[in-house]
Amino acid sequence: DAEITQSPRHKITETGRQVTLACHQTWNHNNMFWYRQDLGHGLRLIHYSYGVQDTNKGEVSDGYSVSRSNTEDLPLTLESAASSQTSVYFCASSSFIDTDTQYFGPGTRLTVL
Amino acid sequence: QKEVEQDPGPLSVPEGAIVSLNCTYSNSAFQYFMWYRQYSRKGPELLMYTYSSGNKEDGRFTAQVDKSSKYISLFIRDSQPSDSATYLCAMTTFNTGKLIFGQGTTLQVKP
């Protein structure tokens, strides 16, 4: 069955370190998205991609970057982790035909000390 | 003011009750409305979606959209303990993938 996976599921890091969160989908979806989920804010869009070599900034993109070198993967990089980036991160994907119907991964819980 | 407002709850009901979950929004350009269910420490899963005003039914779940009032609802009939989760509304203009989520309402259904 097609799925979307994220790794690691839990990560503890220190302020200032670079961190990369992986997202891999086997749906063969063109579109991929990264969200963060915080109490009181729901899910907020960080970055998104409509296809290989395409990336776009979302609502809360400062301090994050993504690159899309193939269809299956969209890694999220925190260039210099800050305590404000402690959150649960979700990756999602959707098809070219139905961009708005998104399927989510299980999430990565990141703690920045 | 947030584009999408949702009462975070928590909401606690007895098994068998009818549950009403609601969201209001401010952007009249929103055209596509969704409800996601999220169990504890899991990713959101799409429950229902609709493009138009009116009602859409799927089993025990009914999604209602009133564009004139900028108000959407999710009704759960005959609620079960397995319905205990956080319910998130989401909406977007159309075919952009840029979903705007509400804060989520935590529901507990007691046996």
PDB file of C-alpha atoms in Angstrom, chain A residues 9-10 33 35 37 40-43 45 48 50 59 90 96-107 109, chain B residues 2 32 34 36 38 41-46 49 51 88 92-104:
ATOM      1  CA  ARG A   9       9.853  10.053  14.837  1.00  0.00           C
ATOM      2  CA  HIS A  10      11.490  11.780  17.797  1.00  0.00           C
ATOM      3  CA  PHE A  33       3.977  19.920   2.133  1.00  0.00           C
ATOM      4  CA  TYR A  35       3.504  21.750   8.512  1.00  0.00           C
ATOM      5  CA  GLN A  37       1.660  21.838  14.883  1.00  0.00           C
ATOM      6  CA  GLY A  40      -3.101  27.184  20.178  1.00  0.00           C
ATOM      7  CA  HIS A  41      -2.082  27.410  16.523  1.00  0.00           C
ATOM      8  CA  GLY A  42      -3.237  24.222  14.861  1.00  0.00           C
ATOM      9  CA  LEU A  43      -1.210  23.261  11.791  1.00  0.00           C
ATOM     10  CA  LEU A  45       2.319  25.570   6.515  1.00  0.00           C
ATOM     11  CA  TYR A  48       5.579  23.213  -0.089  1.00  0.00           C
ATOM     12  CA  TYR A  50       4.479  21.184  -6.585  1.00  0.00           C
ATOM     13  CA  GLU A  59       3.191  30.962   6.328  1.00  0.00           C
ATOM     14  CA  PHE A  90       4.002  16.799   9.720  1.00  0.00           C
ATOM     15  CA  PHE A  96      -1.566  16.888  -9.246  1.00  0.00           C
ATOM     16  CA  ILE A  97      -5.272  16.403  -9.979  1.00  0.00           C
ATOM     17  CA  ASP A  98      -6.470  16.986  -6.404  1.00  0.00           C
ATOM     18  CA  THR A  99      -3.967  19.326  -4.767  1.00  0.00           C
ATOM     19  CA  ASP A 100      -6.128  20.122  -1.765  1.00  0.00           C
ATOM     20  CA  THR A 101      -6.824  16.541  -0.614  1.00  0.00           C
ATOM     21  CA  GLN A 102      -3.706  15.916   1.420  1.00  0.00           C
ATOM     22  CA  TYR A 103      -2.506  12.751   3.129  1.00  0.00           C
ATOM     23  CA  PHE A 104      -0.383  13.180   6.216  1.00  0.00           C
ATOM     24  CA  GLY A 105       2.544  11.296   7.663  1.00  0.00           C
ATOM     25  CA  PRO A 106       2.802  10.205  11.306  1.00  0.00           C
ATOM     26  CA  GLY A 107       4.816  13.251  12.407  1.00  0.00           C
ATOM     27  CA  ARG A 109       8.371  15.366  17.471  1.00  0.00           C
TER      28      ARG A 109
ATOM     29  CA  LYS B   2      -7.096  34.352  12.789  1.00  0.00           C
ATOM     30  CA  TYR B  32     -12.926  23.934  -0.254  1.00  0.00           C
ATOM     31  CA  MET B  34     -12.343  19.764   5.079  1.00  0.00           C
ATOM     32  CA  TYR B  36      -9.559  15.996   9.665  1.00  0.00           C
ATOM     33  CA  GLN B  38      -6.308  13.260  14.626  1.00  0.00           C
ATOM     34  CA  ARG B  41       0.331  11.191  18.660  1.00  0.00           C
ATOM     35  CA  LYS B  42      -0.809  10.373  15.117  1.00  0.00           C
ATOM     36  CA  GLY B  43      -1.031  12.323  11.883  1.00  0.00           C
ATOM     37  CA  PRO B  44      -4.293  13.955  10.768  1.00  0.00           C
ATOM     38  CA  GLU B  45      -6.526  11.810   8.569  1.00  0.00           C
ATOM     39  CA  LEU B  46      -9.049  13.262   6.156  1.00  0.00           C
ATOM     40  CA  TYR B  49     -14.555  17.379   2.422  1.00  0.00           C
ATOM     41  CA  TYR B  51     -16.851  22.288  -2.096  1.00  0.00           C
ATOM     42  CA  LEU B  88      -9.459  19.908  12.805  1.00  0.00           C
ATOM     43  CA  THR B  92      -8.446  26.729   1.123  1.00  0.00           C
ATOM     44  CA  THR B  93      -9.244  28.857  -1.895  1.00  0.00           C
ATOM     45  CA  PHE B  94      -9.048  26.047  -4.465  1.00  0.00           C
ATOM     46  CA  ASN B  95      -6.364  23.742  -5.821  1.00  0.00           C
ATOM     47  CA  THR B  96      -3.458  25.552  -4.191  1.00  0.00           C
ATOM     48  CA  GLY B  97      -2.765  23.056  -1.434  1.00  0.00           C
ATOM     49  CA  LYS B  98      -2.307  25.945   0.985  1.00  0.00           C
ATOM     50  CA  LEU B  99      -4.621  24.708   3.705  1.00  0.00           C
ATOM     51  CA  ILE B 100      -5.548  26.963   6.598  1.00  0.00           C
ATOM     52  CA  PHE B 101      -6.369  24.969   9.719  1.00  0.00           C
ATOM     53  CA  GLY B 102      -8.392  25.742  12.795  1.00  0.00           C
ATOM     54  CA  GLN B 103      -6.828  25.075  16.195  1.00  0.00           C
ATOM     55  CA  GLY B 104      -8.624  21.749  16.546  1.00  0.00           C
TER      56      GLY B 104
END
